[in-house]
Structure formats: structure tokens, C-alpha cells
Tab-separated table of C-alpha atoms in Angstrom:
chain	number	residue	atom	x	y	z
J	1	UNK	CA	-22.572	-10.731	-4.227
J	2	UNK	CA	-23.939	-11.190	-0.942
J	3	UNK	CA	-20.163	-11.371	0.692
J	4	UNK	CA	-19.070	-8.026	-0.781
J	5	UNK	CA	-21.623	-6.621	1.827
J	6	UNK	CA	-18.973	-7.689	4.446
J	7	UNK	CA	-17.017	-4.522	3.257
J	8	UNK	CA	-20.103	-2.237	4.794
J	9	UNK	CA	-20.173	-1.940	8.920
J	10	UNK	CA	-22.388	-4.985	10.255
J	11	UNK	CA	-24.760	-2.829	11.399
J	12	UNK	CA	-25.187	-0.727	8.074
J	13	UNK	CA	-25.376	-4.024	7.018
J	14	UNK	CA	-28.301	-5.349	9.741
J	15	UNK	CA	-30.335	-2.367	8.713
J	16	UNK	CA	-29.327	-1.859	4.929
J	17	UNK	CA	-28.492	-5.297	3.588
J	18	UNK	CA	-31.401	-7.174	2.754
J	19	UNK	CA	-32.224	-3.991	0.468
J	20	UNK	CA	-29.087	-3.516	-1.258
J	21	UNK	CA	-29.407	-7.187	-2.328
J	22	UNK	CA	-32.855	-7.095	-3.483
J	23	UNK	CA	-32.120	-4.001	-5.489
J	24	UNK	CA	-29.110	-6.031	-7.129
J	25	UNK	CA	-31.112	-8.526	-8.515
J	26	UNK	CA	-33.121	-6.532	-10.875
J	27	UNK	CA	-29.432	-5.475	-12.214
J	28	UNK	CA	-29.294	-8.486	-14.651
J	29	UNK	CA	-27.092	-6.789	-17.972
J	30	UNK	CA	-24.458	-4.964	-15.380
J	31	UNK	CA	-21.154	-6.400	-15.285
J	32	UNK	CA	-20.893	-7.801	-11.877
J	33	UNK	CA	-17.131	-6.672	-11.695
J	34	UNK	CA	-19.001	-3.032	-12.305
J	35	UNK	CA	-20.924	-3.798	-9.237
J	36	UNK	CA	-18.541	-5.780	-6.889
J	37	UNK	CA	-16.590	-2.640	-7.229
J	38	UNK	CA	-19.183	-0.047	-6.588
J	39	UNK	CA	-19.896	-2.023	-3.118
J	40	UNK	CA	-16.329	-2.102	-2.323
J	41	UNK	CA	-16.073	1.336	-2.864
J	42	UNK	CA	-19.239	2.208	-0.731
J	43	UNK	CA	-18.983	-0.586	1.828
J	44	UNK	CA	-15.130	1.089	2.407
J	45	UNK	CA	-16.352	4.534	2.452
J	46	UNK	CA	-19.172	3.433	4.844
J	47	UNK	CA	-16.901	1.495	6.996
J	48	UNK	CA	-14.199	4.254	7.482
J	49	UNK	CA	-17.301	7.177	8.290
J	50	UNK	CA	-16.975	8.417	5.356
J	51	UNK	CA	-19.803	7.452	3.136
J	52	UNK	CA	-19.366	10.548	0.746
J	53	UNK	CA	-15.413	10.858	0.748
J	54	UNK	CA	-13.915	10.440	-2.829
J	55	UNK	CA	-10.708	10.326	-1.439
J	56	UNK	CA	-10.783	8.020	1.718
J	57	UNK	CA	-10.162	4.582	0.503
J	58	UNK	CA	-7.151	5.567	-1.381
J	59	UNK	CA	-5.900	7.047	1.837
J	60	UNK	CA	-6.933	4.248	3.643
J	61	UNK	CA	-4.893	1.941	1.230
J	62	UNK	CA	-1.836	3.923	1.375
J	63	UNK	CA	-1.656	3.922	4.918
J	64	UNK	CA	-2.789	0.249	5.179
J	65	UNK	CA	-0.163	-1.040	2.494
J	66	UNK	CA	2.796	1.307	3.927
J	67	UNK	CA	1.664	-0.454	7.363
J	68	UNK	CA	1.763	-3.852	5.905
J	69	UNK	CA	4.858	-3.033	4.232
J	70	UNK	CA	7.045	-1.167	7.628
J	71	UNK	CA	5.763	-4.275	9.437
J	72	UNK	CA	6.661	-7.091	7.076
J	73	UNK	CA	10.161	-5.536	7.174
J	74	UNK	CA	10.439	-5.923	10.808
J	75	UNK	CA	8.987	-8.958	10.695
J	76	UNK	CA	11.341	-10.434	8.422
J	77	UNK	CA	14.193	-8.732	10.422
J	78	UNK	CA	13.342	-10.855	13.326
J	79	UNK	CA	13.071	-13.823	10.521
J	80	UNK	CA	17.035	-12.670	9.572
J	81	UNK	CA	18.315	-13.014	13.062
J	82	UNK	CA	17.537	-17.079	12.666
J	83	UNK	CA	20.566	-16.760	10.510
J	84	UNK	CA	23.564	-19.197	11.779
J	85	UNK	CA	26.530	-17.044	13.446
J	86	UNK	CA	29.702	-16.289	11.033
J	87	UNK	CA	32.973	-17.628	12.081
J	88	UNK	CA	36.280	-16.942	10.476
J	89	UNK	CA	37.014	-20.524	10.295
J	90	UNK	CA	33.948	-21.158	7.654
J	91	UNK	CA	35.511	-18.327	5.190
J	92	UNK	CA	38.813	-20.593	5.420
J	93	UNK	CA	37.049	-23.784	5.452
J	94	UNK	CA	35.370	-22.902	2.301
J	95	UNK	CA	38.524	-20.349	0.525
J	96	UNK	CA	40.066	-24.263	1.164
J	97	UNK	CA	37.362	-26.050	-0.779
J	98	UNK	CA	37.243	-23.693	-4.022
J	99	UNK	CA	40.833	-22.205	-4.126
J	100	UNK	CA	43.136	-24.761	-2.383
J	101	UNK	CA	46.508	-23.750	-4.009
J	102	UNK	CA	46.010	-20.373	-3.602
J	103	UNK	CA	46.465	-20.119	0.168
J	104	UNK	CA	44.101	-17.386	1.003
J	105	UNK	CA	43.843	-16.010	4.292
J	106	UNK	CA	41.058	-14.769	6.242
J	107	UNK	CA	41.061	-10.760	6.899
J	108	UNK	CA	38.228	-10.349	8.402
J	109	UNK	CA	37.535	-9.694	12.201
J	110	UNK	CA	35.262	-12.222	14.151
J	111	UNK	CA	32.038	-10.594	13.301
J	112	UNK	CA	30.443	-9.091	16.534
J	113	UNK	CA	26.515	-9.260	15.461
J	114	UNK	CA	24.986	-10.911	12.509
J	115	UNK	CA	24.078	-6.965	11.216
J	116	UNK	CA	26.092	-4.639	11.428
J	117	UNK	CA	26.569	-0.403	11.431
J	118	UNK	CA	30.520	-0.035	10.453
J	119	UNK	CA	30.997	-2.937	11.982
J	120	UNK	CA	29.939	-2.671	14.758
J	121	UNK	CA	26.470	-3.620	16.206
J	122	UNK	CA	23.851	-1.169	16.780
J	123	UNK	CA	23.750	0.471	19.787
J	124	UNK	CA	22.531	4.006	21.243
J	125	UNK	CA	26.249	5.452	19.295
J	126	UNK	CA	24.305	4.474	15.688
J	127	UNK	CA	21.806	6.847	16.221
J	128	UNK	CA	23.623	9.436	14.453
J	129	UNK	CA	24.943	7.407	11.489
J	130	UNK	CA	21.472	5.667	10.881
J	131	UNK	CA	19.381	8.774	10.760
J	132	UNK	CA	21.933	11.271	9.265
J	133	UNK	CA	22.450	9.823	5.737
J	134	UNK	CA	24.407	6.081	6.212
J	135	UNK	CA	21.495	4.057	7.506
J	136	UNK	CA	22.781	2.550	4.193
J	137	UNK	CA	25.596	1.049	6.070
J	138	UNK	CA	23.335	-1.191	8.183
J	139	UNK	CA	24.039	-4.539	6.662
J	140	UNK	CA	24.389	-8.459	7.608
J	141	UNK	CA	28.347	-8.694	8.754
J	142	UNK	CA	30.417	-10.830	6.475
J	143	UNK	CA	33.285	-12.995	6.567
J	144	UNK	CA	36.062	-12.953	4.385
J	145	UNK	CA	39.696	-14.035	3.068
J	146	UNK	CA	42.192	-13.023	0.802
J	147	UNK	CA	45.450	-13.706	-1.551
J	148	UNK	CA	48.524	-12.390	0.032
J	149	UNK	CA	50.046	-11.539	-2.935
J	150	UNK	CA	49.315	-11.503	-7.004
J	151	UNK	CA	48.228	-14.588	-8.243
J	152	UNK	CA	50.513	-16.247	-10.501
J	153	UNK	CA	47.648	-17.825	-12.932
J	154	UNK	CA	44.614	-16.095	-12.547
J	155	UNK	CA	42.684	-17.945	-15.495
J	156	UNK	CA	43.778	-21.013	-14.019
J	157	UNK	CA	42.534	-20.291	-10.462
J	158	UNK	CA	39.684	-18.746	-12.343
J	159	UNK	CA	38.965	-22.268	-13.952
J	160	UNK	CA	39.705	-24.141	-10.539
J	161	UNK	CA	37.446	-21.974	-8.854
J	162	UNK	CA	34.642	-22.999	-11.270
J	163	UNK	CA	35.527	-26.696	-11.573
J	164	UNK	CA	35.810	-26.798	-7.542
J	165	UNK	CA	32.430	-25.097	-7.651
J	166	UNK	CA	30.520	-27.536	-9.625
J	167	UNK	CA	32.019	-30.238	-7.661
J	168	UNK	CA	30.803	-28.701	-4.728
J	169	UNK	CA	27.107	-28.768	-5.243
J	170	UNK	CA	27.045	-24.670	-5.441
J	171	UNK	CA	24.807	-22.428	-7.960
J	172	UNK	CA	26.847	-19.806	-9.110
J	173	UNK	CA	27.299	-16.625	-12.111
J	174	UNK	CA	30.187	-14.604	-13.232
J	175	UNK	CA	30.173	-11.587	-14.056
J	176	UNK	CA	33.346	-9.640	-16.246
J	177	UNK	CA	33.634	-6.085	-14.528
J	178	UNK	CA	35.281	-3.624	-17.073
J	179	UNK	CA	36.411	-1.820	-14.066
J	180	UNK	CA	38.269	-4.012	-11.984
J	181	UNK	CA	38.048	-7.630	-12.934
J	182	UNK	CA	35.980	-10.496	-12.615
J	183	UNK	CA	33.274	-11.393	-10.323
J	184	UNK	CA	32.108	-14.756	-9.192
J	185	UNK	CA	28.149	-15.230	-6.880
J	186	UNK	CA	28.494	-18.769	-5.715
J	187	UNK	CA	25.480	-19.993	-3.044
J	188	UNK	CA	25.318	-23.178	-1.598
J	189	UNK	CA	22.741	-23.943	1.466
J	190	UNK	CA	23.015	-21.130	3.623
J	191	UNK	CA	26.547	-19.880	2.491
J	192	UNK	CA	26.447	-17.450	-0.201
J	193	UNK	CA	29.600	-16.174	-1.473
J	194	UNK	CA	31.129	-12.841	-3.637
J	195	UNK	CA	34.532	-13.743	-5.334
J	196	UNK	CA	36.143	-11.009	-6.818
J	197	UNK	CA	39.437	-11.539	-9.228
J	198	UNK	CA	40.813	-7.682	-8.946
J	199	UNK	CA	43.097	-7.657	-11.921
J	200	UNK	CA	45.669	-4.283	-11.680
J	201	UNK	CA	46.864	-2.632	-14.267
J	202	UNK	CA	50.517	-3.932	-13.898
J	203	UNK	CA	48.872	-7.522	-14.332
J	204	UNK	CA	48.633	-8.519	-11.341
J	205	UNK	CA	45.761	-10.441	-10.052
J	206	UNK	CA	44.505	-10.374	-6.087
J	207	UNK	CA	41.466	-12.678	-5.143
J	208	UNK	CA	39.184	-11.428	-2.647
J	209	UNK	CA	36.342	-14.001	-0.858
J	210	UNK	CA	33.151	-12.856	0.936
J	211	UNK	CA	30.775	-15.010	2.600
J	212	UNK	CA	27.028	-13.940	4.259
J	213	UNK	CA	24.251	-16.193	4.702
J	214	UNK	CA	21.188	-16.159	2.326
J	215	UNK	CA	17.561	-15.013	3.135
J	216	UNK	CA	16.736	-17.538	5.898
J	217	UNK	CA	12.801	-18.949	5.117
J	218	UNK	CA	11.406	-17.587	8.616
J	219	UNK	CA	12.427	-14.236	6.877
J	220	UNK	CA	9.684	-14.805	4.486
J	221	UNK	CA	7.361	-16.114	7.289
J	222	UNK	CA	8.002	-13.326	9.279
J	223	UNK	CA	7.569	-10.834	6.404
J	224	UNK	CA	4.518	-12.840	5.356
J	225	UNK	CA	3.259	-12.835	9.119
J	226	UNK	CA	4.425	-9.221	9.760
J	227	UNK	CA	2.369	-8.123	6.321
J	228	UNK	CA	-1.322	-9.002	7.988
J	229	UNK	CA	-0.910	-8.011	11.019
J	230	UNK	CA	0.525	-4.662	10.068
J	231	UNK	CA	-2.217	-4.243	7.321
J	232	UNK	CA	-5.035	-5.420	9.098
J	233	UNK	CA	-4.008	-2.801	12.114
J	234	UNK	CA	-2.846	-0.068	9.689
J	235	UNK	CA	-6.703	-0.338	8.457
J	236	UNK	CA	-8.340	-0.719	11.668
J	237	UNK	CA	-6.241	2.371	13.210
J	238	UNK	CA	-7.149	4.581	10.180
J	239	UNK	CA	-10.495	3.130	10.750
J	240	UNK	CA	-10.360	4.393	14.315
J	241	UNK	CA	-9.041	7.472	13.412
J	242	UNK	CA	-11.054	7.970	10.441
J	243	UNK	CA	-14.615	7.912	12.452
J	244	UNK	CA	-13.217	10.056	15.449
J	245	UNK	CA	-12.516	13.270	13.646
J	246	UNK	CA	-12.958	15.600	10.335
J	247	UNK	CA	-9.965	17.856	11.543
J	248	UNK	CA	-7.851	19.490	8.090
J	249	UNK	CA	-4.974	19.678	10.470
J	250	UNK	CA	-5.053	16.060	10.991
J	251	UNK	CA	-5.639	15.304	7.302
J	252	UNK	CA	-2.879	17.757	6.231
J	253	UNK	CA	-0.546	15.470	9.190
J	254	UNK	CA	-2.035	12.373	7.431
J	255	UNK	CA	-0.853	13.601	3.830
J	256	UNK	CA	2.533	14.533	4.953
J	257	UNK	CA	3.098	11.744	7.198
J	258	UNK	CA	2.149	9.601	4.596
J	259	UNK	CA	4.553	11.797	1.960
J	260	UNK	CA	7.485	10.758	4.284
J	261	UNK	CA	6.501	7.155	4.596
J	262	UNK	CA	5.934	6.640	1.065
J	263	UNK	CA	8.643	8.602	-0.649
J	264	UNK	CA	11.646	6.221	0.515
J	265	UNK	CA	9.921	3.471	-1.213
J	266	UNK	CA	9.559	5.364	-4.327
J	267	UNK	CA	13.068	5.772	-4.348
J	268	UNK	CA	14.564	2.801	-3.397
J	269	UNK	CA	12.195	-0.141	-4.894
J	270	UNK	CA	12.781	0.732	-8.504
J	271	UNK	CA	16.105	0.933	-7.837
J	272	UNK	CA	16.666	-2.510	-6.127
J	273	UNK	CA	14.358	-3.925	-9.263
J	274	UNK	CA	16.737	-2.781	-11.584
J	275	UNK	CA	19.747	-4.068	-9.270
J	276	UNK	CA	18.320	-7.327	-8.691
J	277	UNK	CA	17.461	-7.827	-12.425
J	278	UNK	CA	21.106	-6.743	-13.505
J	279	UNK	CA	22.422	-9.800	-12.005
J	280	UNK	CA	21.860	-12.773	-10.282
J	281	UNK	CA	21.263	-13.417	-7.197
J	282	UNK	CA	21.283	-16.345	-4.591
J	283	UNK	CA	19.264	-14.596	-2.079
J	284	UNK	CA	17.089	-11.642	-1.953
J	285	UNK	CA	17.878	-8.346	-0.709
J	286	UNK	CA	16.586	-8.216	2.901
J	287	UNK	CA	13.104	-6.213	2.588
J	288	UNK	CA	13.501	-3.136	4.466
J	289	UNK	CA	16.382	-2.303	1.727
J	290	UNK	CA	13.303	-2.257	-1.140
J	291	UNK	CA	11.867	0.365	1.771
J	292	UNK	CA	14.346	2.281	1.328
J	293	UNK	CA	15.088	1.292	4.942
J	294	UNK	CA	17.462	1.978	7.055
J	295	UNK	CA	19.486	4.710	4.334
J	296	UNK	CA	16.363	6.984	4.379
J	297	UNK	CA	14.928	6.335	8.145
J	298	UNK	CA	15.297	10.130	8.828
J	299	UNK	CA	11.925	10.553	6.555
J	300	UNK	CA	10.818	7.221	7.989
J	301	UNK	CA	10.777	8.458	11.593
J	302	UNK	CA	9.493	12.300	10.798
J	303	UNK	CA	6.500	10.480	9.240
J	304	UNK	CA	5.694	8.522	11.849
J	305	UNK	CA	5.927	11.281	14.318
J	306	UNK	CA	3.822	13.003	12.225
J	307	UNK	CA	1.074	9.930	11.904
J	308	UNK	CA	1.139	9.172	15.370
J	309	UNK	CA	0.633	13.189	16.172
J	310	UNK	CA	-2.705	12.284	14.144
J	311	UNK	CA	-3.738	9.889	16.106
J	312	UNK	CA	-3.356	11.004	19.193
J	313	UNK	CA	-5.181	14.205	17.844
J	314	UNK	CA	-7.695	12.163	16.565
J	315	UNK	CA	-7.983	9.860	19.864
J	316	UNK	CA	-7.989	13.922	22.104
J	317	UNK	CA	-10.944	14.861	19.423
J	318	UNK	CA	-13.520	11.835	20.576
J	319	UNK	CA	-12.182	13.257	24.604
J	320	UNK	CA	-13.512	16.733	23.837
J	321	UNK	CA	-16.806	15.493	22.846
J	322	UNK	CA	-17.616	13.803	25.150
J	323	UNK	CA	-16.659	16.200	27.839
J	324	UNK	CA	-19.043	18.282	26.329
J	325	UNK	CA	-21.743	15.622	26.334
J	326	UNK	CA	-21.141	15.294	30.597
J	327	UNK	CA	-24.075	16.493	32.199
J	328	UNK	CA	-23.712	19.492	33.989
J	329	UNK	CA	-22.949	18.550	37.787
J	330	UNK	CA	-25.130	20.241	40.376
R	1	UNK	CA	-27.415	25.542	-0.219
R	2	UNK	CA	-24.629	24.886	-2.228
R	3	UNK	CA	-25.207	23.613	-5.679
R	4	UNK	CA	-26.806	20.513	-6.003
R	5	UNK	CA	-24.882	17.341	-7.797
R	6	UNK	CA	-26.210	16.092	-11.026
R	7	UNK	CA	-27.346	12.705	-9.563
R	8	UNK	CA	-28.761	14.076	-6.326
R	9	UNK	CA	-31.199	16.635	-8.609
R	10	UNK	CA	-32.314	13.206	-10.353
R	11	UNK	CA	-32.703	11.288	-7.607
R	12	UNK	CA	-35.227	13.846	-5.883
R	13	UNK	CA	-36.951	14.181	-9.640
R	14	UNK	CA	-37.259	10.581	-9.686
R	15	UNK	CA	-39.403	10.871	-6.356
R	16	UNK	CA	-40.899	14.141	-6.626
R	17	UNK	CA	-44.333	12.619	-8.391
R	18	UNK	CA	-44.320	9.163	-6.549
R	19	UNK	CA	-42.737	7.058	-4.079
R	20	UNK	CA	-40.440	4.599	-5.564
R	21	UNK	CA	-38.105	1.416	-4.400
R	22	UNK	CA	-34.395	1.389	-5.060
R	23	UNK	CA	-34.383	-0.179	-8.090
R	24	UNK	CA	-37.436	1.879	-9.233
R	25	UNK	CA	-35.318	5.150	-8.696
R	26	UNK	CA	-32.251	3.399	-10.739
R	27	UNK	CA	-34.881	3.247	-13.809
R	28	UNK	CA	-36.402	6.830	-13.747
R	29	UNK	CA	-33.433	8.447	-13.290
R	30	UNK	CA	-31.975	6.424	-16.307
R	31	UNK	CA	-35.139	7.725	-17.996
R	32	UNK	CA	-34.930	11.345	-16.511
R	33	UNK	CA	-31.009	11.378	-17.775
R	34	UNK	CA	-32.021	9.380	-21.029
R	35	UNK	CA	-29.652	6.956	-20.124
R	36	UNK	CA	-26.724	9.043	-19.248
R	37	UNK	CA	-26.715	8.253	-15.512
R	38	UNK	CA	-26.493	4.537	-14.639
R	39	UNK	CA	-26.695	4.457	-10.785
R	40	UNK	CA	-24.947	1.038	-9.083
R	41	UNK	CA	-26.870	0.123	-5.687
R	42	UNK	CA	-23.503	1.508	-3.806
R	43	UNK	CA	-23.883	4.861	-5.095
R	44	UNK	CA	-27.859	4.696	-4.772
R	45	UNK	CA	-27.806	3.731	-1.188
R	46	UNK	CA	-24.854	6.203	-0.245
R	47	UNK	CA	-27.055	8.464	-1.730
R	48	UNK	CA	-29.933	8.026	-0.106
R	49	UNK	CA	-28.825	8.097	3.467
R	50	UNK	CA	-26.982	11.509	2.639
R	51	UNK	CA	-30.275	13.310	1.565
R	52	UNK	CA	-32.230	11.035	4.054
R	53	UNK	CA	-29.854	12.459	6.826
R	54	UNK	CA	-30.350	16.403	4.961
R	55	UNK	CA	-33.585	15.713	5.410
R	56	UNK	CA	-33.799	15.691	1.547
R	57	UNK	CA	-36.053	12.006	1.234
R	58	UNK	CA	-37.671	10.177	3.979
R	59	UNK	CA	-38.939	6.595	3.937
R	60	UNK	CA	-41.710	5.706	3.294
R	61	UNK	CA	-43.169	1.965	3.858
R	62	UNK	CA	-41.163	-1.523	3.540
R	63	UNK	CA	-42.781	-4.820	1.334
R	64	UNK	CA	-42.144	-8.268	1.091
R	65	UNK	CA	-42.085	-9.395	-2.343
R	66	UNK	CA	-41.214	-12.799	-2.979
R	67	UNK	CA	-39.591	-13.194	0.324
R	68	UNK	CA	-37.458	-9.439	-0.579
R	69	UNK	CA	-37.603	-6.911	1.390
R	70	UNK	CA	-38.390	-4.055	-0.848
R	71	UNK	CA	-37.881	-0.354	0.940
R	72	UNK	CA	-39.820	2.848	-0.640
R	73	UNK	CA	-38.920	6.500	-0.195
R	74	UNK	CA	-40.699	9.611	-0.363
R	75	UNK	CA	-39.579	13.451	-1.282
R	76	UNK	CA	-39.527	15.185	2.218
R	77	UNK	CA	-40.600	18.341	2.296
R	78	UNK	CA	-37.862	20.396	2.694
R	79	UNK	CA	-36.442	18.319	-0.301
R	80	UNK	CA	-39.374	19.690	-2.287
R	81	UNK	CA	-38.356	23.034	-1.605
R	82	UNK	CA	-34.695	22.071	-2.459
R	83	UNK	CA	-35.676	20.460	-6.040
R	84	UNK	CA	-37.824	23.922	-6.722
R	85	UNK	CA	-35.073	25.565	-6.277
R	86	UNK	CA	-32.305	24.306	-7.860
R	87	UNK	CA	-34.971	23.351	-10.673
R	88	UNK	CA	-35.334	27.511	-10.573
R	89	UNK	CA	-32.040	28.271	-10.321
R	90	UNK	CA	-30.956	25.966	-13.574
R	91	UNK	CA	-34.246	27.395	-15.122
R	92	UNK	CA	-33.003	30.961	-14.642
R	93	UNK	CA	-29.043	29.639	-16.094
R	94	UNK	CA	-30.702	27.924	-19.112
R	95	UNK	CA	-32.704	31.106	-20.134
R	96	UNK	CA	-30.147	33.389	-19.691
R	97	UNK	CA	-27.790	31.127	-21.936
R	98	UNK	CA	-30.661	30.704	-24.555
R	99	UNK	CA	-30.749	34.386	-24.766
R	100	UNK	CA	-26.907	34.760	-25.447
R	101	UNK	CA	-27.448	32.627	-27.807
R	102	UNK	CA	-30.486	33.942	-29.795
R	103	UNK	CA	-28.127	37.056	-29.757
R	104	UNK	CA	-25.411	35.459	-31.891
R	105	UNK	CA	-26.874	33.350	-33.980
R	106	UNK	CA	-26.012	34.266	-37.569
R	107	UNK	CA	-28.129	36.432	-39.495
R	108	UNK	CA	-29.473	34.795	-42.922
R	109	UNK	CA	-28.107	36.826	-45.888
């Protein structure tokens, strides 16, 4: 019991603590989940200058998991750009390996940057597309190759392709799409592959290969890395801010900018659980996709602008006061 | 003043005949509230240092016992005149409402 103190301030603590634990020891029948989450509560409160707030931790906790979360994205990001470079000559290397009579060719353009804005990298130019409705678009670039013509044996290619796949050493599902054919993941170190069988309804069969590269592990490190330190700072800031002023304007700020933050993610992360349970896949989606991130960055960026307007409200508040506090010269 | 919170009213009851340790004002206002109002030592001490900074309680003297510090705390005297009043004010409510009542209660035939 005596570390849940370390939620008050260490000087609420210094003055307060040898009291709040003599007073818990006469509280023998109370569950001491009942009580570890009474100080909690308090010790947060206390800690963020608001010792009689209702409200404030859940605040707090919002702002400090949306931190956690916006940073872990970027810090993954930087994990995704470990990724090995895409050349054209892999998608043919491996279109070889898994369909070797079927000749495919590779119709794909030398990929310019490992992500991608309609294929092209992102640059001052994206500005427009990212914030305006197909931040969507933003995606790792791909290599790819393709049958020239209709396949003569699909089912046989089909049965080539897994039978080459096996023997290759790669995990891989298939998938029957009602639509348009039949769909093949395949991943295999860090290639991971989408073959498509598009069967027309003439009967003709095309094959279509796409290759990206998998999740790369310093993605996780960087997301796990990027989580604490935007956590621990997303609490310390609304600390910061929290102490410095009782302003409703900056609250109301606070509430919306937090609105903006938080409603992306509503969106998109159920809808990349359901996607990612539907079917299988080799790698996860990169994390700022289960943001919401980049298709909905116009919210994203009006909600920071709208957070960091509280702050520096917040920081101006403290200023005042202690103008006033000057002596008077003379 | 603005009305006065359930726990706040029992917590100035509790020391409005003696001065009484943390722990000590847990038990009488379980006794005032016949058990209804369990406070935990997070809410007690966020309490306290509310209506110690109102001006509501003040402290009163500090004892070791068996190597604990044990703090006590005294009504103020402007928290006096705040329990006397809201103890007034609910006074005046719970008349009024005994009253309506008396007024409708069903006559026996």
C-alpha cells in the first residue's frame, strides 16, 4: 500500500504520508483493491491540482493514451523505414520461384520511396491529398508482375502455385472471392506476397503478383519505445497544464481537441479489427492505419492545433500571474 | 455558501463535539450515516485539506502511537457556523416536508 502513495505529489506525500498510512491500517475488512483505487484516484487528482475534480483523471488518461498512441505510430514509422528497398528484380525473382511456366512479367515501376502517396513520395505537393480526404492513399510501395495473357490452366497454376509454395518454406491462405476470383497471402521472411487469380467472365484467367515487406521488428520497438515516451510526456504536459490554469476556454479547447484526436480512432480501429480478423494476415497493418492515420489527419491536425492553443494559453496564464506578483518599481 | 455535500456535513458532525484522528472520523461518520457512508483514506484526506483550506477544520495536535504518526483535527470556527447552518437550513427542509406530509396522510374511515 505504501507504493500507491507514489501516485500523490512527493511533497503531499512528505507532509501527508505517514498519516494516510497509519489511517489505512485500522482498515482491516476493506478490500484493498477498494482502497488501492481510492489512492489512485486521489493521489491523480492531487498530482494534476486538482484534488476535488471528478473529471480530471479521465481527461488526463485520454490525453495521455491518445499521446502514447500518436507517438507509438511515429515511432513505429521510423521502425518501418528499416524495411529493405523493393526492386523489380525480387517480384521476378520470386513470380520465377512460384509460377515458373507462366512467364509473368513485372509491371510495376521501380518504386521511388518505401511509402508512398500515388506513387509518389511525400513531398510539400501531398499536402493537399493527405489532408483533404486520401491520406488513405499513403501506403508502403509495392512491387509487382503479371500474366500477359489468359492463363491456359488456371487450376493447374493454381495447384503449382501452392505446391511451389510449400516447397518454398512460405506461410500462406487462400481465399475464394465471389467477385473476381481467387486470392492467395503467401509470407516468407520479409517478403509478403498478394496473388490474385482474376477469373473473367468469358473464362479467362489473368494472374496478378504483389510483393511488400512485412512489419519489420524495430516497428514494434519503435512503437513500444514511442508508447512511453509519448505517454509519460502526454501526462506530464497535462500535468503542467493542468496546475497552471482553471480557464473554461481552455477546458472547452481540451474537450474538442481531444474530440478530434480521439474520433479517428473510433472509426478506424474497429474497423481494422474486423478486417484483420476476416482474414489472415502475415504482417500487421502498420499502426497509424488502426489511428485512423493518415485518411483522417485533417481532424488529427485541427486537434492538435487546438491542444497546443491550450497550452500555450495555459503556459501565457502562469505569465500573467506573475506579472502581477512583480513588485511595483519605484 | 452553496449547499453543503452529504459527506462534508458528516465530516464536520463527526468533529463538532471532539477532536478526532483520521480513522476516528471514518468511524463516527459511519455511525452518524448508520453505515451508509464508508469513507476510504483518499476521499478522507482530499476532504480534509478542502475544508482545512475553507477554513472549515483546522488541526489540531500530532501523536506517536506505536511509532504512527497519528494527526487530530478540530471544527474551526467558521466551520461551526457553517454546520449550524446547513444543520438549520435541512432543519427548516425536513419540517416543511413533514408538514406536507401530515397534510396528506389518509384520513381513517
Amino acid at each position: 500500500m505504501r507504493r500507491l502513495l507514489f501516485f500523490y505529489p512527493r511533497a503531499y506525500r512528505r507532509d501527508r504520508g505517514p498519516e494516510i498510512l497509519e489511517t489505512l491500517q485500522e482498515y482491516a475488512g476493506t478490500s484493498r483493491t477498494r482502497l488501492a483505487v481510492n489512492l489512485i484516484r486521489h493521489g491523480l487528482r492531487t498530482r494534476l491540482g486538482r484534488p476535488a475534480s471528478r473529471t480530471v483523471v479521465v481527461w488526463a488518461a485520454l490525453f495521455t493514451v491518445a499521446c502514447g498512441l500518436f507517438a507509438a505510430a511515429f515511432g513505429s514509422w521510423v521502425g518501418w523505414q528499416t524495411i529493405r528497398p523493393l526492386h523489380e528484380s525480387e517480384a521476378a525473382q520470386v513470380a520465377a520461384e512460384l509460377l515458373p511456366t507462366q512467364n509473368l512479367k513485372v509491371d510495376t515501376d521501380e518504386p521511388p520511396a518505401k511509402f508512398v502517396i500515388y506513387g509518389q513520395p511525400l513531398g510539400w505537393y501531398s499536402v493537399r491529398d493527405l489532408l483533404l480526404g486520401d491520406g488513405g492513399e499513403y501506403g508502403q510501395s509495392g512491387v509487382g508482375a503479371g500474366s500477359n495473357g489468359p492463363a491456359d490452366h488456371p487450376e493447374r497454376d493454381l495447384a503449382t502455385l501452392r505446391e511451389n509454395l510449400r516447397r518454398g518454406g512460405w506461410e500462406f491462405r487462400e481465399y475464394v472471392r465471389p467477385d473476381y476470383g481467387h486470392e492467395v497471402y503467401a509470407g516468407r521472411g520479409d517478403q509478403q506476397l498478394d496473388i490474385t487469380f482474376y477469373e473473367y467472365n468469358y473464362g479467362a484467367s489473368y494472374i496478378s503478383l504483389g510483393m511488400d515487406r512485412p512489419a519489420p521488428a524495430l516497428a514494434t520497438v519503435g512503437g513500444v519505445l514511442g508508447f512511453l515516451a509519448g505517454a509519460v510526456g502526454g501526462f506530464l504536459l497535462f500535468g503542467w497544464a493542468s496546475r497552471r490554469t482553471r480557464s473554461v476556454f481552455v477546458k472547452l479547447l481540451l474537450g474538442f481537441g481531444l474530440f478530434f484526436w480521439w474520433a479517428p480512432i473510433v472509426l478506424a480501429f474497429p474497423q481494422m479489427v474486423e478486417h484483420h480478423l476476416s482474414e489472415w494476415h502475415y504482417s500487421w497493418h502498420p499502426l497509424w492505419e488502426w489511428l485512423g492515420q493518415p485518411a483522417l489527419s485533417l481532424p488529427f491536425l485541427l486537434g492538435t492545433g487546438l491542444l497546443v492553443l491550450a497550452l500555450a494559453i495555459s503556459a501565457l496564464a502562469r505569465a500573467q500571474v506573475r506579472r502581477a506578483d512583480d513588485p511595483v518599481p519605484g | 455558501m452553496s449547499e453543503m455535500r452529504e459527506a462534508t456535513f458528516l465530516i464536520l458532525t463527526a468533529l463538532a463535539d471532539e477532536v478526532r484522528h483520521g480513522y476516528g472520523i471514518v468511524q463516527e461518520v459511519s455511525a452518524l450515516s448508520e453505515g451508509r457512508v464508508a469513507l476510504l483514506p483518499g476521499t478522507l484526506y482530499a476532504a480534509l485539506d478542502r475544508l482545512a483550506a475553507q477554513g472549515l477544520v483546522e488541526r489540531d495536535r500530532e501523536e506517536v502511537v506505536e511509532g504512527r504518526l497519528r494527526r487530530y483535527y478540530r471544527l474551526a470556527e467558521h466551520g461551526r457556523t457553517a454546520l449550524a447552518a446547513e444543520s438549520a437550513r435541512l432543519r427548516q427542509l425536513s419540517t416543511a416536508a413533514d408538514a406536507r406530509l401530515r397534510t396528506l396522510r389518509p384520513r381513517s374511515v
